[in-house]
Amino acid sequence: MFSISLDSCEVKEIAEVAQNLVDEMNDLFGSLGSGSSVSLHEAEHQVVQGTQSLRHKLLEMFANQETSVPEPEPIVCPECDKPSVRQRPRERQWTTLCGVIRVKRWEYCCPEKHYHRPWDMRQKFRGKYTHRVAESMCRLSARLSFREASDELLRQ
């Protein structure tokens, strides 16, 4: 189960994000109830579109929560097996099924100047895509044209 811990310096930021999420959900619900002639098909479309933003924000918050804590020391360089030193958090974008997210994760460097990010290695990213996006791209490209596969992925 996932939970967000509240550090004293994060309380205001988390409260603002939570309030924004509540406001978005209220706006979505309000837009569904605003027209008495809204069909289930139209409501379904609005809910899917409206919750895309919510899914994106939750996934990004989860990833940044996971990467905010540095790795337990010592970190060994995967290239030369020498001890590495924590440098700084580095931001990167990944394409997920919930959209493009930005994640800050800790970067480490060994005396041989090999830079690595242990969190990235544990996630087994395929370039700039999560594993689920890479799988979906492979499955769709085997069955559809490039344009059709791109359109289908964008609908997720």
Tab-separated table of C-alpha atoms in Angstrom:
chain	number	residue	atom	x	y	z
A	1	MET	CA	0.000	0.000	0.000
A	2	PHE	CA	1.202	3.487	-0.844
A	3	SER	CA	1.096	6.348	1.612
A	4	ILE	CA	2.550	9.825	1.571
A	5	SER	CA	4.528	10.819	4.641
A	6	LEU	CA	4.288	14.419	5.736
A	7	ASP	CA	7.565	16.061	6.596
A	8	SER	CA	7.166	19.509	8.196
A	9	CYS	CA	8.605	21.269	5.133
A	10	GLU	CA	6.362	19.263	2.780
A	11	VAL	CA	3.046	19.808	4.574
A	12	LYS	CA	2.157	23.008	2.720
A	13	GLU	CA	3.095	21.570	-0.689
A	14	ILE	CA	1.182	18.307	-0.073
A	15	ALA	CA	-1.838	20.238	1.207
A	16	GLU	CA	-1.830	22.409	-1.929
A	17	VAL	CA	-1.546	19.377	-4.222
A	18	ALA	CA	-4.303	17.571	-2.330
A	19	GLN	CA	-6.567	20.629	-2.531
A	20	ASN	CA	-5.890	20.936	-6.275
A	21	LEU	CA	-6.818	17.271	-6.748
A	22	VAL	CA	-10.049	17.744	-4.772
A	23	ASP	CA	-10.856	20.872	-6.805
A	24	GLU	CA	-10.259	18.986	-10.065
A	25	MET	CA	-12.527	16.146	-8.983
A	26	ASN	CA	-15.252	18.614	-7.920
A	27	ASP	CA	-14.969	20.422	-11.264
A	28	LEU	CA	-15.219	17.110	-13.103
A	29	PHE	CA	-18.227	16.013	-11.079
A	30	GLY	CA	-19.826	19.434	-11.539
A	31	SER	CA	-19.372	19.284	-15.309
A	32	LEU	CA	-21.044	15.861	-15.392
A	33	GLY	CA	-24.068	17.101	-13.474
A	34	SER	CA	-24.366	20.404	-15.334
A	35	GLY	CA	-26.261	18.982	-18.312
A	36	SER	CA	-29.321	16.884	-17.680
A	37	SER	CA	-29.052	15.366	-21.146
A	38	VAL	CA	-25.521	13.966	-20.703
A	39	SER	CA	-25.449	10.364	-21.901
A	40	LEU	CA	-23.474	7.624	-20.207
A	41	HIS	CA	-21.186	7.565	-23.263
A	42	GLU	CA	-20.435	11.289	-22.887
A	43	ALA	CA	-20.002	10.996	-19.117
A	44	GLU	CA	-17.625	8.060	-19.563
A	45	HIS	CA	-15.520	10.086	-22.006
A	46	GLN	CA	-15.399	13.087	-19.625
A	47	VAL	CA	-14.430	10.894	-16.658
A	48	VAL	CA	-11.644	9.179	-18.625
A	49	GLN	CA	-10.277	12.529	-19.821
A	50	GLY	CA	-10.690	14.170	-16.409
A	51	THR	CA	-9.013	11.416	-14.447
A	52	GLN	CA	-5.999	11.330	-16.799
A	53	SER	CA	-4.666	14.412	-15.036
A	54	LEU	CA	-5.293	12.840	-11.636
A	55	ARG	CA	-3.504	9.591	-12.605
A	56	HIS	CA	-0.560	11.586	-13.946
A	57	LYS	CA	-0.200	13.657	-10.769
A	58	LEU	CA	-0.505	10.654	-8.464
A	59	LEU	CA	2.121	8.667	-10.377
A	60	GLU	CA	4.517	11.608	-10.444
A	61	MET	CA	4.014	12.205	-6.699
A	62	PHE	CA	4.619	8.504	-5.984
A	63	ALA	CA	7.840	8.401	-8.042
A	64	ASN	CA	9.232	11.569	-6.464
A	65	GLN	CA	8.343	10.310	-2.980
A	66	GLU	CA	10.207	7.068	-3.732
A	67	THR	CA	13.319	8.874	-4.993
A	68	SER	CA	13.501	11.607	-2.357
A	69	VAL	CA	15.437	9.433	0.096
A	70	PRO	CA	19.093	8.757	-0.815
A	71	GLU	CA	20.259	5.163	-1.238
A	72	PRO	CA	21.746	3.449	1.820
A	73	GLU	CA	25.529	3.765	1.744
A	74	PRO	CA	27.862	2.372	0.488
A	75	ILE	CA	26.935	2.450	-3.195
A	76	VAL	CA	29.203	0.448	-5.483
A	77	CYS	CA	29.724	1.540	-9.074
A	78	PRO	CA	28.206	-1.042	-11.459
A	79	GLU	CA	31.005	-0.414	-13.990
A	80	CYS	CA	34.185	-0.569	-11.875
A	81	ASP	CA	33.030	-1.880	-8.463
A	82	LYS	CA	34.519	1.115	-6.651
A	83	PRO	CA	32.607	3.026	-3.954
A	84	SER	CA	30.463	5.873	-5.243
A	85	VAL	CA	29.597	9.178	-3.642
A	86	ARG	CA	26.183	10.810	-3.740
A	87	GLN	CA	26.292	13.912	-5.950
A	88	ARG	CA	22.901	15.603	-6.377
A	89	PRO	CA	19.338	14.889	-7.393
A	90	ARG	CA	18.912	14.916	-11.183
A	91	GLU	CA	15.600	15.347	-12.944
A	92	ARG	CA	14.541	13.218	-15.886
A	93	GLN	CA	11.344	12.637	-17.815
A	94	TRP	CA	9.789	9.287	-18.617
A	95	THR	CA	6.789	8.436	-20.732
A	96	THR	CA	4.325	6.335	-18.751
A	97	LEU	CA	0.834	5.063	-19.469
A	98	CYS	CA	-0.309	8.044	-17.362
A	99	GLY	CA	1.635	10.575	-19.440
A	100	VAL	CA	5.101	12.108	-19.208
A	101	ILE	CA	6.318	12.438	-15.628
A	102	ARG	CA	9.312	14.308	-14.191
A	103	VAL	CA	11.283	12.554	-11.478
A	104	LYS	CA	14.217	13.819	-9.399
A	105	ARG	CA	16.445	10.956	-8.310
A	106	TRP	CA	19.889	10.799	-6.712
A	107	GLU	CA	22.961	10.551	-8.899
A	108	TYR	CA	26.185	8.892	-7.708
A	109	CYS	CA	29.749	9.066	-9.008
A	110	CYS	CA	32.786	6.852	-8.427
A	111	PRO	CA	36.484	7.921	-8.493
A	112	GLU	CA	36.629	6.814	-12.151
A	113	LYS	CA	33.916	9.407	-12.962
A	114	HIS	CA	31.219	6.858	-13.822
A	115	TYR	CA	27.856	8.451	-13.101
A	116	HIS	CA	24.908	6.237	-12.276
A	117	ARG	CA	21.455	6.365	-10.766
A	118	PRO	CA	20.539	3.227	-8.784
A	119	TRP	CA	16.790	3.977	-8.814
A	120	ASP	CA	16.793	4.052	-12.635
A	121	MET	CA	18.579	0.699	-12.780
A	122	ARG	CA	16.055	-0.904	-10.407
A	123	GLN	CA	13.190	0.361	-12.561
A	124	LYS	CA	14.670	-1.246	-15.716
A	125	PHE	CA	13.654	1.613	-17.966
A	126	ARG	CA	13.790	1.172	-21.722
A	127	GLY	CA	15.246	4.524	-22.748
A	128	LYS	CA	12.698	7.202	-21.991
A	129	TYR	CA	9.802	4.739	-21.589
A	130	THR	CA	8.545	2.692	-18.675
A	131	HIS	CA	8.400	-1.055	-19.110
A	132	ARG	CA	4.614	-1.042	-19.624
A	133	VAL	CA	4.832	1.625	-22.349
A	134	ALA	CA	7.625	-0.288	-24.128
A	135	GLU	CA	5.546	-3.499	-24.011
A	136	SER	CA	2.491	-1.680	-25.345
A	137	MET	CA	4.503	-0.129	-28.174
A	138	CYS	CA	5.870	-3.532	-29.211
A	139	ARG	CA	2.458	-5.206	-29.101
A	140	LEU	CA	0.744	-2.433	-31.045
A	141	SER	CA	3.494	-2.028	-33.646
A	142	ALA	CA	3.240	-5.727	-34.478
A	143	ARG	CA	-0.467	-5.353	-35.266
A	144	LEU	CA	-0.979	-1.793	-36.499
A	145	SER	CA	0.652	0.819	-38.712
A	146	PHE	CA	2.899	3.362	-37.003
A	147	ARG	CA	0.186	6.060	-37.135
A	148	GLU	CA	-2.482	3.721	-35.732
A	149	ALA	CA	-0.179	2.495	-32.954
A	150	SER	CA	0.748	6.094	-32.022
A	151	ASP	CA	-2.902	7.128	-31.928
A	152	GLU	CA	-3.814	4.128	-29.781
A	153	LEU	CA	-1.046	4.827	-27.267
A	154	LEU	CA	-2.099	8.461	-26.980
A	155	ARG	CA	-5.616	7.327	-26.074
A	156	GLN	CA	-4.361	5.498	-22.976
